[in-house]
């Protein structure tokens, strides 16, 4: 599926990288950003509203701006397919439905990023070859899966918003909570010896902490329903370690139960795209030279 | 200070790296390991007991073997200075005192390591240029600080065992608890979508988890007194995040209070080594071409 003219709303790291990829491929692309004056646009076409011939709108704005922007998109682009690239899917789907986009909205989430943010750090390759989540719903899911897979040479995990949000609560949002909690406790202690003895475990464990508080807040707050129970489990786990500090045998048994958790190679098989999208469970999809393949996620 | 013949007891990653450094420098070195037969020694001299002319014994065995080994060292090397390189200092100092080594024992802890363990992964450079902690006590602290600084081109943090253990509880042991708790919760959930959406925050946050359970257990259990209150603070912090998930403004304020925590450049000044060692607070020491320098830790 190729859309002829894509409008990317929001000129940050992700929106910029979507736009630069499309520009490199020679596709029709316009970045829509109200504040067009203050930026270094290079050769990326840009405008302050959505062009009337846009047939796909990619909304790449902060999560807390989604409801307002989706309402504007619904008005400015009455016929286009609309996707977003936010890191939480249930809350954005609700906002899209509230904006009247139910039959033409599909959620997407590229699993890529850098320490940096902003259009100036965007690149044509940032999202290429990454895994993208695309969420099932009442919009044209297969068209969006095809466009993502072909445009970004992506493996697409097709799933529903609830399963997506539960998964990222575990492997993205909980790690952000833990990293911020750890950095907060250590910084608060402000121990002079600790500054000089900080080990790799501390640097790695706090890498994502203490930065971009608004973006982190948006992720966590918009996914509170899925994240809350995970944080409860983390608290229970820490209470278990706390109790076992006084019992070396129990502590060893607890640590021994923690084993690396890795994914195996998916069982790829030729597949019909529409059937893969219609499956009820998280399903991986990719495009190869011989056609579409799918595999159960696991 | 140069010791003429160093005996390194224990042929693991750290002991091996101490021995290989001394061999490269052409110093007298013997690795002492009961199990000499099953190893690839290259050109490192080795024996199954401490040579009678050893004037420095470096004990580099797992923490839970320290009490037994220190007792053996006291018997086999009745005149030598004895140091250890374990990651907890209070418990080892207690064991050294119990072994009758109070007047010739000094604790040390090189802040370096790799994902690997074992003699086969040891290198002459692993501990060079690292920060080493050396703990004050009733032994020949200045001699050991001088030997560490000169042998390993090291910056030495001279501190007492209690301050060392409090510091590593914050910046090494608590990160290990948090990483294992996070990996445990995620692995337990075993969510098929999560395997494919795992982000850098998860990989970094769990890098040190699920490996070498006995070593981790020893670190945590031997430092339970300092680590317990830190885990309590982590639990309280997670409870704060949990509560604030329902209050986006409070969550933003909480995240905004977490700021990167970095050390500044120490205020190095020429110093007398004995005076720096005798100071009551954590003090950095290094050897330069013009002599000893020290700086307050902070």
Coordinates of C-alpha atoms in Angstrom, one line a residue:
Chain A
X1 CA 0.0 0.0 0.0
X2 CA 1.4 3.3 -1.0
X3 CA -0.2 6.6 0.0
X4 CA 0.5 9.3 -2.5
X5 CA 0.8 12.3 -0.2
X6 CA 1.6 11.9 3.5
X7 CA 1.2 14.8 5.9
X8 CA 3.3 14.4 9.1
X9 CA 1.9 16.6 11.9
X10 CA 4.6 17.5 14.4
X11 CA 8.2 18.1 13.6
X12 CA 10.0 16.2 16.5
X13 CA 12.4 13.3 16.4
X14 CA 9.9 10.7 15.2
X15 CA 7.8 12.9 12.9
X16 CA 11.0 14.3 11.4
X17 CA 12.4 10.8 10.8
X18 CA 9.2 9.6 9.2
X19 CA 9.3 12.7 6.9
X20 CA 13.0 12.3 6.0
X21 CA 12.5 8.6 5.1
X22 CA 9.6 9.5 2.8
X23 CA 11.7 12.3 1.2
X24 CA 14.6 9.9 0.6
X25 CA 12.2 7.5 -1.1
X26 CA 10.8 10.3 -3.3
X27 CA 7.3 10.1 -1.9
X28 CA 4.9 13.0 -1.5
X29 CA 5.5 14.4 2.0
X30 CA 4.6 17.6 3.9
X31 CA 5.5 18.3 7.5
X32 CA 2.8 20.3 9.2
X33 CA 4.0 22.4 12.1
X34 CA 2.4 25.7 13.2
X35 CA 5.8 27.1 14.1
X36 CA 7.4 26.8 10.7
X37 CA 9.6 29.9 11.0
X38 CA 12.0 28.8 13.7
X39 CA 13.4 25.6 12.2
X40 CA 16.1 24.4 9.9
X41 CA 14.0 22.5 7.3
X42 CA 16.8 21.5 4.9
X43 CA 14.8 20.2 1.9
X44 CA 11.8 18.8 3.7
X45 CA 8.5 20.4 2.4
X46 CA 6.5 22.0 5.2
X47 CA 3.4 23.9 5.8
X48 CA 1.3 25.3 8.7
X49 CA -1.8 23.2 7.8
X50 CA -2.6 19.9 6.2
X51 CA -2.6 19.9 2.4
X52 CA -6.0 19.2 1.0
X53 CA -4.7 16.2 -1.1
X54 CA -3.1 14.4 1.8
X55 CA -4.3 10.8 1.9
X56 CA -2.4 9.7 5.1
X57 CA -1.9 11.9 8.1
X58 CA 0.8 10.8 10.6
X59 CA 0.3 12.5 14.0
X60 CA 3.6 12.8 15.8
X61 CA 2.9 15.2 18.6
X62 CA 3.3 14.8 22.4
X63 CA 0.7 12.5 24.0
X64 CA -0.9 15.3 25.9
X65 CA -1.4 17.3 22.7
X66 CA -3.1 14.3 20.9
X67 CA -6.8 15.1 21.7
X68 CA -6.6 18.7 20.4
X69 CA -4.5 17.8 17.4
X70 CA -6.7 14.9 16.4
X71 CA -9.7 17.1 16.4
X72 CA -7.9 19.6 14.1
X73 CA -6.8 16.7 11.8
X74 CA -10.4 15.5 11.6
X75 CA -11.5 18.9 10.4
X76 CA -8.5 19.7 8.0
X77 CA -8.3 16.3 6.4
X78 CA -11.8 14.9 6.2
X79 CA -11.0 12.0 3.9
X80 CA -7.5 10.9 5.0
X81 CA -6.4 7.8 6.9
X82 CA -5.0 9.0 10.2
X83 CA -2.3 7.2 12.3
X84 CA -0.3 8.3 15.3
X85 CA 3.1 7.2 16.5
X86 CA 2.7 7.7 20.3
X87 CA 4.0 5.3 22.9
X88 CA 0.6 4.6 24.4
X89 CA -2.2 3.3 22.2
X90 CA -5.4 3.0 24.3
X91 CA -5.6 6.6 25.3
X92 CA -4.9 7.9 21.8
X93 CA -7.5 5.5 20.3
X94 CA -10.0 6.9 22.7
X95 CA -9.1 10.5 21.6
X96 CA -9.3 9.5 17.9
X97 CA -12.7 8.0 18.4
X98 CA -13.8 11.1 20.3
X99 CA -12.6 13.2 17.4
X100 CA -14.9 11.2 15.0
X101 CA -12.0 9.3 13.4
X102 CA -13.1 5.7 14.4
X103 CA -13.4 4.4 10.8
X104 CA -10.1 5.9 9.5
X105 CA -7.8 5.9 12.5
X106 CA -5.1 3.2 13.2
X107 CA -2.6 3.4 16.0
X108 CA 1.1 2.8 15.4
X109 CA 4.3 2.8 17.6
X110 CA 7.8 2.5 16.2
X111 CA 10.1 0.8 18.7
X112 CA 13.1 3.1 18.1
X113 CA 14.5 6.3 19.4
X114 CA 17.6 8.0 20.7
X115 CA 18.7 9.9 23.8
X116 CA 18.0 13.0 21.8
X117 CA 14.7 14.6 20.9
X118 CA 13.7 17.2 18.3
X119 CA 13.6 17.5 14.5
X120 CA 17.3 18.5 14.4
X121 CA 18.2 14.9 15.5
X122 CA 15.8 13.1 13.1
X123 CA 17.3 11.0 10.4
X124 CA 15.9 9.0 7.4
X125 CA 17.1 5.7 9.0
X126 CA 16.0 6.0 12.6
X127 CA 12.8 4.0 12.1
X128 CA 14.0 1.7 9.4
X129 CA 14.3 -2.0 10.2
X130 CA 12.7 -1.4 13.6
X131 CA 9.8 -3.3 15.0
X132 CA 6.6 -1.3 14.7
X133 CA 3.4 -2.0 16.7
X134 CA 0.2 -1.4 14.7
X135 CA -3.1 -1.8 16.6
X136 CA -6.2 -3.5 15.5
X137 CA -9.4 -1.5 15.4
X138 CA -12.2 -0.2 13.2
X139 CA -9.9 1.6 10.8
X140 CA -8.0 0.3 7.7
X141 CA -5.4 -1.7 9.6
X142 CA -4.2 -3.8 6.7
X143 CA -3.4 -0.8 4.6
X144 CA -1.4 0.8 7.4
X145 CA 0.5 -2.5 8.2
X146 CA 1.4 -2.7 4.5
X147 CA 2.5 0.9 4.4
X148 CA 4.6 0.6 7.5
X149 CA 6.2 -2.7 6.5
X150 CA 7.1 -1.4 3.0
X151 CA 8.1 2.1 3.8
X152 CA 10.3 1.2 6.8
X153 CA 11.4 -2.4 6.0
X154 CA 9.7 -3.0 9.3
X155 CA 8.6 -6.1 11.2
X156 CA 5.1 -5.2 12.3
X157 CA 3.6 -6.5 15.5
X158 CA -0.2 -6.4 14.9
X159 CA -2.0 -6.4 18.2
X160 CA -4.8 -4.7 20.0
X161 CA -4.3 -1.5 22.0
X162 CA -4.8 -3.1 25.3
X163 CA -2.2 -5.8 24.7
X164 CA 0.2 -3.2 23.4
X165 CA -0.2 -1.0 26.4
X166 CA 0.2 -4.0 28.8
X167 CA 3.4 -5.0 27.0
X168 CA 5.0 -1.5 27.0
X169 CA 4.1 -1.1 30.6
X170 CA 6.3 -4.1 31.3
X171 CA 9.3 -3.4 29.0
X172 CA 9.3 0.4 28.7
X173 CA 7.2 2.3 31.2
X174 CA 8.1 0.2 34.3
X175 CA 11.9 0.5 33.5
X176 CA 11.4 4.3 33.3
X177 CA 9.7 4.3 36.7
X178 CA 12.4 2.1 38.2
X179 CA 15.2 4.2 36.7
X180 CA 13.8 7.5 38.0
X181 CA 13.1 6.0 41.4
X182 CA 16.7 4.8 41.7
X183 CA 18.3 8.0 40.5
X184 CA 16.0 10.0 42.8
X185 CA 17.0 8.0 45.9
X186 CA 20.7 8.1 45.0
X187 CA 20.7 11.8 44.2
X188 CA 18.8 12.6 47.3
X189 CA 21.4 10.8 49.4
X190 CA 24.1 12.9 47.7
X191 CA 26.8 10.7 49.2
X192 CA 30.3 12.1 48.4
X193 CA 32.0 8.6 48.3
X194 CA 29.2 7.3 46.1
X195 CA 30.0 9.8 43.3
X196 CA 33.4 8.2 42.9
X197 CA 32.3 4.6 43.3
X198 CA 29.4 4.7 40.9
X199 CA 29.5 1.5 38.9
X200 CA 28.2 0.4 35.5
X201 CA 25.1 -1.0 37.1
X202 CA 24.1 2.5 38.3
X203 CA 24.9 4.2 35.0
X204 CA 22.9 1.6 33.0
X205 CA 20.1 1.5 35.5
X206 CA 19.5 5.2 35.4
X207 CA 20.3 6.0 31.8
X208 CA 16.7 7.0 30.9
X209 CA 16.1 8.8 34.2
X210 CA 16.1 12.6 34.9
X211 CA 15.4 13.6 31.3
X212 CA 12.4 14.8 29.4
X213 CA 10.0 14.8 32.4
X214 CA 7.0 15.8 30.4
X215 CA 7.4 13.1 27.8
X216 CA 7.9 10.5 30.6
X217 CA 4.9 11.8 32.6
X218 CA 2.7 11.5 29.5
X219 CA 3.8 7.9 28.8
X220 CA 3.2 6.9 32.4
X221 CA 0.0 8.8 33.1
X222 CA -1.6 7.8 29.8
X223 CA -0.8 4.1 30.5
X224 CA -1.7 4.2 34.2
X225 CA -4.3 1.4 34.0
X226 CA -1.7 -1.1 32.6
X227 CA 1.3 0.3 34.5
X228 CA -0.2 0.5 38.0
X229 CA -0.4 -3.3 38.5
X230 CA 3.2 -3.7 37.2
X231 CA 4.4 -1.1 39.7
X232 CA 2.5 -3.0 42.4
X233 CA 4.4 -6.2 41.4
X234 CA 7.8 -4.3 41.5
X235 CA 7.0 -3.0 45.0
X236 CA 6.2 -6.6 46.1
X237 CA 9.4 -7.9 44.5
X238 CA 11.5 -5.2 46.4
X239 CA 9.7 -6.1 49.6
X240 CA 10.7 -9.7 49.0
X241 CA 14.4 -8.7 48.5
X242 CA 14.2 -6.5 51.6
X243 CA 13.0 -9.3 53.7
X244 CA 15.5 -11.8 52.3
X245 CA 18.5 -9.6 53.0
X246 CA 18.5 -11.2 56.4
X247 CA 18.3 -14.7 55.0
X248 CA 21.1 -15.5 52.6
X249 CA 19.7 -18.9 51.5
X250 CA 16.3 -17.4 50.7
X251 CA 18.1 -14.5 48.9
X252 CA 20.1 -16.9 46.8
X253 CA 16.9 -18.9 45.9
X254 CA 15.2 -15.6 44.9
X255 CA 18.1 -14.5 42.7
X256 CA 18.3 -18.0 41.1
X257 CA 14.7 -17.7 40.0
X258 CA 15.6 -14.6 37.9
X259 CA 16.8 -15.9 34.5
X260 CA 17.5 -14.0 31.3
X261 CA 14.4 -13.5 29.3
X262 CA 14.9 -13.6 25.6
X263 CA 12.8 -14.1 22.5
X264 CA 13.3 -17.0 20.2
X265 CA 13.3 -16.7 16.4
X266 CA 9.7 -16.2 15.2
X267 CA 8.2 -19.1 13.2
X268 CA 7.7 -17.2 10.0
X269 CA 5.4 -18.6 7.4
X270 CA 3.8 -17.3 4.2
X271 CA 0.6 -15.6 5.1
X272 CA -2.3 -13.6 3.8
X273 CA -2.0 -10.1 5.1
X274 CA -5.7 -9.6 5.8
X275 CA -5.9 -12.9 7.6
X276 CA -2.8 -12.0 9.8
X277 CA -4.4 -8.7 10.6
X278 CA -7.7 -10.4 11.5
X279 CA -6.1 -12.9 13.9
X280 CA -7.1 -12.5 17.5
X281 CA -3.6 -12.7 19.1
X282 CA -0.4 -10.6 18.8
X283 CA 1.0 -11.5 15.4
X284 CA 4.2 -10.5 13.6
X285 CA 4.0 -9.5 9.9
X286 CA 6.8 -8.7 7.5
X287 CA 7.1 -8.3 3.7
X288 CA 9.7 -10.4 1.9
X289 CA 10.7 -10.6 -1.8
X290 CA 8.3 -13.5 -2.1
X291 CA 5.4 -11.9 -0.3
X292 CA 3.8 -11.5 3.1
X293 CA 4.9 -13.7 6.0
X294 CA 3.5 -13.8 9.5
X295 CA 4.4 -15.5 12.8
X296 CA 2.7 -15.7 16.3
X297 CA 4.4 -13.3 18.7
X298 CA 6.1 -15.2 21.5
Chain B
X1 CA 55.7 1.5 48.3
X2 CA 56.7 -1.6 46.4
X3 CA 56.2 -5.0 47.9
X4 CA 58.8 -7.5 46.6
X5 CA 56.7 -10.6 46.3
X6 CA 52.9 -10.5 46.1
X7 CA 50.8 -13.6 46.6
X8 CA 47.3 -13.3 45.0
X9 CA 45.0 -15.8 46.6
X10 CA 42.2 -16.8 44.2
X11 CA 42.4 -17.0 40.4
X12 CA 39.2 -15.3 39.2
X13 CA 38.7 -12.2 37.1
X14 CA 40.0 -9.7 39.7
X15 CA 42.8 -11.9 41.2
X16 CA 43.9 -12.8 37.7
X17 CA 44.0 -9.2 36.6
X18 CA 46.1 -8.2 39.6
X19 CA 48.5 -11.0 38.9
X20 CA 48.8 -10.2 35.2
X21 CA 49.4 -6.5 35.9
X22 CA 52.3 -7.4 38.3
X23 CA 53.7 -9.9 35.8
X24 CA 53.7 -7.2 33.1
X25 CA 55.5 -4.9 35.5
X26 CA 58.1 -7.6 36.2
X27 CA 57.2 -7.7 39.9
X28 CA 57.4 -10.8 42.1
X29 CA 54.0 -12.5 41.9
X30 CA 52.5 -15.9 42.7
X31 CA 48.9 -16.9 42.3
X32 CA 47.8 -19.2 45.0
X33 CA 45.0 -21.5 44.1
X34 CA 44.3 -25.0 45.5
X35 CA 43.0 -26.2 42.1
X36 CA 46.2 -25.4 40.1
X37 CA 45.8 -28.4 37.7
X38 CA 42.6 -27.4 35.8
X39 CA 43.7 -24.0 34.5
X40 CA 45.5 -22.3 31.6
X41 CA 48.1 -20.4 33.5
X42 CA 50.1 -18.9 30.5
X43 CA 53.2 -17.6 32.1
X44 CA 51.7 -16.6 35.5
X45 CA 53.6 -18.2 38.4
X46 CA 51.3 -20.2 40.6
X47 CA 51.3 -22.5 43.6
X48 CA 48.9 -24.2 46.0
X49 CA 50.0 -22.4 49.1
X50 CA 51.4 -18.9 49.9
X51 CA 55.2 -18.7 49.4
X52 CA 57.1 -18.0 52.6
X53 CA 58.7 -14.8 51.3
X54 CA 55.4 -13.1 50.3
X55 CA 55.2 -9.6 51.8
X56 CA 51.8 -8.8 50.5
X57 CA 48.8 -11.2 50.2
X58 CA 45.9 -10.1 48.0
X59 CA 42.8 -12.1 48.8
X60 CA 40.6 -12.3 45.8
X61 CA 38.0 -15.0 46.6
X62 CA 34.2 -14.9 46.8
X63 CA 32.9 -13.0 49.8
X64 CA 31.4 -16.1 51.4
X65 CA 34.9 -17.8 51.3
X66 CA 36.6 -14.8 53.0
X67 CA 36.4 -15.9 56.6
X68 CA 38.0 -19.3 55.9
X69 CA 40.6 -18.1 53.5
X70 CA 41.7 -15.2 55.8
X71 CA 42.2 -17.7 58.6
X72 CA 44.4 -19.8 56.3
X73 CA 46.3 -16.7 55.2
X74 CA 47.0 -15.7 58.8
X75 CA 48.6 -19.1 59.3
X76 CA 50.5 -19.4 56.1
X77 CA 51.8 -15.8 55.9
X78 CA 52.4 -14.7 59.5
X79 CA 54.4 -11.5 58.6
X80 CA 52.7 -10.3 55.4
X81 CA 50.4 -7.3 54.8
X82 CA 47.0 -8.7 53.8
X83 CA 44.5 -6.9 51.6
X84 CA 41.2 -8.1 50.0
X85 CA 39.5 -6.9 46.8
X86 CA 35.9 -7.7 47.7
X87 CA 32.9 -5.5 47.0
X88 CA 31.9 -5.1 50.6
X89 CA 34.3 -3.9 53.2
X90 CA 32.8 -4.0 56.7
X91 CA 32.0 -7.7 56.7
X92 CA 35.5 -8.6 55.4
X93 CA 37.2 -6.3 57.9
X94 CA 35.3 -8.2 60.7
X95 CA 36.5 -11.5 59.3
X96 CA 40.1 -10.2 59.1
X97 CA 40.0 -9.1 62.7
X98 CA 38.5 -12.4 63.7
X99 CA 41.4 -14.1 61.9
X100 CA 43.9 -12.1 64.0
X101 CA 44.9 -9.8 61.1
X102 CA 43.9 -6.4 62.6
X103 CA 47.3 -4.8 62.6
X104 CA 48.2 -5.9 59.0
X105 CA 44.9 -6.0 57.1
X106 CA 43.7 -3.2 54.8
X107 CA 40.5 -3.4 52.7
X108 CA 40.5 -2.5 49.0
X109 CA 37.9 -2.5 46.2
X110 CA 38.7 -1.8 42.6
X111 CA 35.8 -0.2 40.8
X112 CA 36.2 -2.2 37.6
X113 CA 34.9 -5.4 36.1
X114 CA 33.3 -6.9 33.1
X115 CA 30.2 -9.0 32.3
X116 CA 32.6 -12.0 32.4
X117 CA 34.1 -13.7 35.3
X118 CA 37.0 -16.1 35.8
X119 CA 40.7 -16.2 35.3
X120 CA 40.4 -16.8 31.6
X121 CA 38.9 -13.3 31.2
X122 CA 41.4 -11.5 33.3
X123 CA 43.8 -9.0 31.7
X124 CA 46.7 -6.9 32.8
X125 CA 44.8 -3.7 32.1
X126 CA 41.4 -4.4 33.7
X127 CA 42.1 -2.6 37.0
X128 CA 44.5 0.0 35.6
X129 CA 43.3 3.7 35.7
X130 CA 40.2 2.7 37.7
X131 CA 39.2 4.2 41.0
X132 CA 40.1 1.9 43.9
X133 CA 38.6 2.3 47.3
X134 CA 41.0 1.6 50.2
X135 CA 39.6 1.6 53.7
X136 CA 41.1 3.1 56.8
X137 CA 41.7 0.9 59.8
X138 CA 44.4 -0.3 62.1
X139 CA 46.6 -1.8 59.3
X140 CA 49.3 -0.1 57.1
X141 CA 46.8 2.0 55.1
X142 CA 49.3 4.4 53.6
X143 CA 51.5 1.6 52.3
X144 CA 48.6 0.0 50.6
X145 CA 47.3 3.3 49.1
X146 CA 50.8 3.9 47.7
X147 CA 51.1 0.4 46.3
X148 CA 47.6 0.6 44.7
X149 CA 48.2 4.1 43.2
X150 CA 51.6 3.2 41.8
X151 CA 50.8 -0.3 40.6
X152 CA 47.5 0.5 38.9
X153 CA 47.9 4.2 38.0
X154 CA 44.8 4.4 40.2
X155 CA 42.9 7.2 41.8
X156 CA 42.3 5.9 45.3
X157 CA 39.3 6.9 47.4
X158 CA 40.5 6.5 51.0
X159 CA 37.5 6.1 53.3
X160 CA 36.3 4.0 56.2
X161 CA 34.5 0.7 55.7
X162 CA 31.1 2.0 56.8
X163 CA 31.2 4.9 54.3
X164 CA 32.3 2.6 51.5
X165 CA 29.6 0.2 52.2
X166 CA 26.9 2.9 52.4
X167 CA 28.2 4.3 49.0
X168 CA 28.2 1.0 47.2
X169 CA 24.8 0.2 48.6
X170 CA 23.5 3.2 46.7
X171 CA 25.4 3.0 43.4
X172 CA 26.0 -0.7 43.0
X173 CA 24.0 -3.0 45.3
X174 CA 20.7 -1.2 45.0
X175 CA 21.0 -1.1 41.2
X176 CA 21.5 -4.9 41.3
X177 CA 18.3 -5.4 43.4
X178 CA 16.3 -3.1 41.2
X179 CA 17.5 -4.8 38.0
X180 CA 16.7 -8.3 39.3
X181 CA 13.3 -7.2 40.6
X182 CA 12.5 -5.7 37.2
X183 CA 13.7 -8.7 35.2
X184 CA 11.8 -11.0 37.6
X185 CA 8.5 -9.2 37.2
X186 CA 8.8 -9.0 33.4
X187 CA 9.9 -12.6 33.0
X188 CA 7.2 -13.8 35.3
X189 CA 4.5 -12.0 33.2
X190 CA 6.0 -13.7 30.1
X191 CA 4.0 -11.5 27.8
X192 CA 4.3 -12.5 24.1
X193 CA 4.0 -8.9 22.7
X194 CA 6.4 -7.6 25.3
X195 CA 9.2 -9.8 23.9
X196 CA 9.0 -7.9 20.6
X197 CA 8.5 -4.5 22.0
X198 CA 11.4 -4.6 24.6
X199 CA 13.1 -1.2 24.5
X200 CA 16.5 0.1 25.4
X201 CA 15.3 1.1 28.8
X202 CA 14.5 -2.5 29.6
X203 CA 17.8 -3.9 28.2
X204 CA 19.9 -1.3 30.1
X205 CA 17.8 -1.6 33.2
X206 CA 18.2 -5.4 33.5
X207 CA 21.8 -5.8 32.1
X208 CA 23.2 -6.9 35.4
X209 CA 20.2 -9.1 36.4
X210 CA 19.8 -12.8 36.1
X211 CA 23.5 -13.7 36.2
X212 CA 26.0 -14.9 38.8
X213 CA 23.4 -15.3 41.6
X214 CA 25.9 -16.4 44.2
X215 CA 28.1 -13.4 43.7
X216 CA 25.1 -11.0 43.8
X217 CA 23.7 -12.8 46.9
X218 CA 27.1 -12.4 48.6
X219 CA 27.3 -8.7 47.9
X220 CA 23.7 -8.0 49.0
X221 CA 23.7 -10.2 52.1
X222 CA 27.1 -9.0 53.3
X223 CA 26.0 -5.4 53.0
X224 CA 22.5 -5.9 54.3
X225 CA 22.9 -3.3 57.1
X226 CA 23.7 -0.5 54.6
X227 CA 21.5 -1.8 51.8
X228 CA 18.3 -2.4 53.7
X229 CA 17.5 1.3 54.3
X230 CA 18.2 2.1 50.6
X231 CA 15.7 -0.6 49.5
X232 CA 13.2 0.9 51.9
X233 CA 13.7 4.3 50.2
X234 CA 13.2 2.6 46.8
X235 CA 10.0 1.0 47.9
X236 CA 8.8 4.4 49.2
X237 CA 9.7 6.0 45.9
X238 CA 7.9 3.4 43.9
X239 CA 4.8 3.9 46.2
X240 CA 5.0 7.6 45.4
X241 CA 5.0 6.9 41.6
X242 CA 2.2 4.4 42.1
X243 CA 0.0 7.0 43.8
X244 CA 0.9 9.8 41.4
X245 CA -0.1 7.7 38.3
X246 CA -3.6 9.0 38.9
X247 CA -2.4 12.6 39.3
X248 CA -0.5 13.9 36.2
X249 CA 0.5 17.2 37.8
X250 CA 2.0 15.5 40.8
X251 CA 3.7 12.9 38.6
X252 CA 5.3 15.6 36.5
X253 CA 6.5 17.4 39.7
X254 CA 7.9 14.1 41.0
X255 CA 9.8 13.5 37.7
X256 CA 11.0 17.1 37.5
X257 CA 12.7 16.7 40.9
X258 CA 14.9 13.8 39.4
X259 CA 17.9 15.5 37.9
X260 CA 21.1 13.9 36.5
X261 CA 23.6 13.4 39.3
X262 CA 27.2 13.8 38.3
X263 CA 30.5 14.4 40.0
X264 CA 32.5 17.5 39.4
X265 CA 36.2 17.6 38.8
X266 CA 38.0 17.0 42.2
X267 CA 39.9 19.9 43.6
X268 CA 43.3 18.3 43.5
X269 CA 46.1 19.8 45.5
X270 CA 49.6 18.6 46.5
X271 CA 49.4 16.6 49.7
X272 CA 51.2 14.5 52.2
X273 CA 50.1 10.9 51.8
X274 CA 50.1 10.2 55.5
X275 CA 48.0 13.3 56.2
X276 CA 45.5 12.4 53.4
X277 CA 45.1 8.9 54.8
X278 CA 44.6 10.2 58.3
X279 CA 41.8 12.6 57.3
X280 CA 38.4 11.8 58.7
X281 CA 36.4 12.1 55.5
X282 CA 36.4 10.3 52.2
X283 CA 39.5 11.6 50.4
X284 CA 40.8 11.0 46.9
X285 CA 44.5 10.3 46.5
X286 CA 46.6 10.0 43.3
X287 CA 50.3 9.9 42.4
X288 CA 51.5 12.4 39.8
X289 CA 55.0 13.0 38.4
X290 CA 55.4 15.8 40.9
X291 CA 54.3 13.8 43.9
X292 CA 51.1 12.9 45.9
X293 CA 47.9 14.9 45.5
X294 CA 44.6 14.7 47.3
X295 CA 41.1 16.1 47.0
X296 CA 38.0 15.8 49.2
X297 CA 35.5 13.4 47.7
X298 CA 32.4 15.1 46.5

